């Protein structure tokens, strides 16, 4: 939660500054979730800290494509959420 507070404070400062901005809010890389699942399969035990909470992830390539699109086409004064896959570890 503290990290989110820092990010929101940074966003507020950017907005207040008057500069052109596009903020890309990304979640965890899907690859991080996959590495946890591979380790769990090998150890025959699922290790996760999220309980049954919904988590999100997106492939790094999707973040890269969106970032490139924003650079090329521009979307000034906007915030773009980049989370595409919602799931629980229990699923």
mmCIF file of C-alpha atoms in Angstrom:
data_model
loop_
_atom_site.group_PDB
_atom_site.id
_atom_site.type_symbol
_atom_site.label_atom_id
_atom_site.label_comp_id
_atom_site.label_asym_id
_atom_site.label_seq_id
_atom_site.Cartn_x
_atom_site.Cartn_y
_atom_site.Cartn_z
ATOM 1 C CA UNK A 1 0.000 0.000 0.000
ATOM 2 C CA UNK A 2 2.853 2.427 0.737
ATOM 3 C CA UNK A 3 4.181 2.045 -2.785
ATOM 4 C CA UNK A 4 0.755 2.919 -4.175
ATOM 5 C CA UNK A 5 0.643 6.045 -1.973
ATOM 6 C CA UNK A 6 4.033 7.123 -3.362
ATOM 7 C CA UNK A 7 2.878 6.541 -6.928
ATOM 8 C CA UNK A 8 -0.339 8.514 -6.413
ATOM 9 C CA UNK A 9 1.611 11.375 -4.815
ATOM 10 C CA UNK A 10 3.985 11.422 -7.793
ATOM 11 C CA UNK A 11 1.048 11.453 -10.196
ATOM 12 C CA UNK A 12 -0.497 14.385 -8.321
ATOM 13 C CA UNK A 13 2.761 16.361 -8.552
ATOM 14 C CA UNK A 14 3.035 15.656 -12.281
ATOM 15 C CA UNK A 15 -0.561 16.807 -12.871
ATOM 16 C CA UNK A 16 -0.014 19.951 -10.807
ATOM 17 C CA UNK A 17 3.177 20.831 -12.695
ATOM 18 C CA UNK A 18 1.336 21.609 -15.926
ATOM 19 C CA UNK A 19 3.653 19.505 -18.100
ATOM 20 C CA UNK A 20 2.248 17.155 -20.731
ATOM 21 C CA UNK A 21 2.024 13.649 -19.359
ATOM 22 C CA UNK A 22 0.662 10.202 -19.978
ATOM 23 C CA UNK A 23 0.861 7.905 -16.978
ATOM 24 C CA UNK A 24 0.971 4.173 -17.598
ATOM 25 C CA UNK A 25 -0.170 2.228 -14.547
ATOM 26 C CA UNK A 26 1.045 -1.303 -14.804
ATOM 27 C CA UNK A 27 0.606 -4.203 -12.450
ATOM 28 C CA UNK A 28 2.808 -7.219 -12.019
ATOM 29 C CA UNK A 29 4.380 -8.785 -15.037
ATOM 30 C CA UNK A 30 2.536 -12.011 -15.835
ATOM 31 C CA UNK A 31 5.973 -13.616 -16.076
ATOM 32 C CA UNK A 32 6.417 -13.073 -12.306
ATOM 33 C CA UNK A 33 3.213 -14.960 -11.568
ATOM 34 C CA UNK A 34 4.232 -17.731 -13.953
ATOM 35 C CA UNK A 35 7.612 -18.159 -12.260
ATOM 36 C CA UNK A 36 5.849 -18.582 -8.892
ATOM 37 C CA UNK A 37 3.571 -21.217 -10.391
ATOM 38 C CA UNK A 38 6.488 -23.106 -11.968
ATOM 39 C CA UNK A 39 8.308 -23.132 -8.621
ATOM 40 C CA UNK A 40 5.130 -24.321 -6.899
ATOM 41 C CA UNK A 41 4.725 -27.159 -9.400
ATOM 42 C CA UNK A 42 8.312 -28.269 -8.842
ATOM 43 C CA UNK A 43 7.947 -28.143 -5.043
ATOM 44 C CA UNK A 44 4.436 -29.655 -5.171
ATOM 45 C CA UNK A 45 3.153 -26.819 -2.991
ATOM 46 C CA UNK A 46 1.651 -23.492 -4.007
ATOM 47 C CA UNK A 47 3.404 -20.555 -2.387
ATOM 48 C CA UNK A 48 1.621 -17.237 -2.610
ATOM 49 C CA UNK A 49 1.061 -14.275 -0.358
ATOM 50 C CA UNK A 50 -2.182 -13.052 -1.869
ATOM 51 C CA UNK A 51 -4.554 -15.442 -0.107
ATOM 52 C CA UNK A 52 -7.628 -15.701 -2.284
ATOM 53 C CA UNK A 53 -7.441 -12.053 -3.358
ATOM 54 C CA UNK A 54 -7.766 -11.147 -7.006
ATOM 55 C CA UNK A 55 -4.402 -10.398 -8.584
ATOM 56 C CA UNK A 56 -3.593 -9.083 -12.032
ATOM 57 C CA UNK A 57 -0.903 -9.477 -14.591
ATOM 58 C CA UNK A 58 0.024 -8.563 -18.109
ATOM 59 C CA UNK A 59 2.819 -9.817 -20.339
ATOM 60 C CA UNK A 60 5.858 -7.539 -20.675
ATOM 61 C CA UNK A 61 5.316 -7.463 -24.435
ATOM 62 C CA UNK A 62 1.855 -5.947 -23.937
ATOM 63 C CA UNK A 63 3.311 -3.194 -21.754
ATOM 64 C CA UNK A 64 5.933 -2.534 -24.422
ATOM 65 C CA UNK A 65 3.349 -2.344 -27.224
ATOM 66 C CA UNK A 66 1.197 0.080 -25.249
ATOM 67 C CA UNK A 67 4.184 2.228 -24.327
ATOM 68 C CA UNK A 68 5.245 2.426 -27.968
ATOM 69 C CA UNK A 69 1.712 3.349 -29.039
ATOM 70 C CA UNK A 70 1.576 6.152 -26.475
ATOM 71 C CA UNK A 71 4.948 7.476 -27.659
ATOM 72 C CA UNK A 72 3.916 7.385 -31.318
ATOM 73 C CA UNK A 73 0.325 8.554 -31.054
ATOM 74 C CA UNK A 74 0.326 10.504 -27.821
ATOM 75 C CA UNK A 75 -2.495 10.619 -25.333
ATOM 76 C CA UNK A 76 -1.801 13.813 -23.378
ATOM 77 C CA UNK A 77 -3.061 14.312 -19.852
ATOM 78 C CA UNK A 78 -4.258 10.768 -19.407
ATOM 79 C CA UNK A 79 -3.782 7.799 -17.130
ATOM 80 C CA UNK A 80 -3.877 4.361 -18.734
ATOM 81 C CA UNK A 81 -4.430 1.222 -16.649
ATOM 82 C CA UNK A 82 -2.523 -1.690 -18.159
ATOM 83 C CA UNK A 83 -3.911 -4.716 -16.386
ATOM 84 C CA UNK A 84 -5.509 -7.332 -18.566
ATOM 85 C CA UNK A 85 -5.762 -10.635 -16.711
ATOM 86 C CA UNK A 86 -7.477 -10.917 -13.315
ATOM 87 C CA UNK A 87 -7.341 -14.186 -11.348
ATOM 88 C CA UNK A 88 -6.819 -15.711 -7.919
ATOM 89 C CA UNK A 89 -4.037 -18.127 -7.087
ATOM 90 C CA UNK A 90 -6.689 -20.543 -5.892
ATOM 91 C CA UNK A 91 -7.971 -20.713 -9.468
#
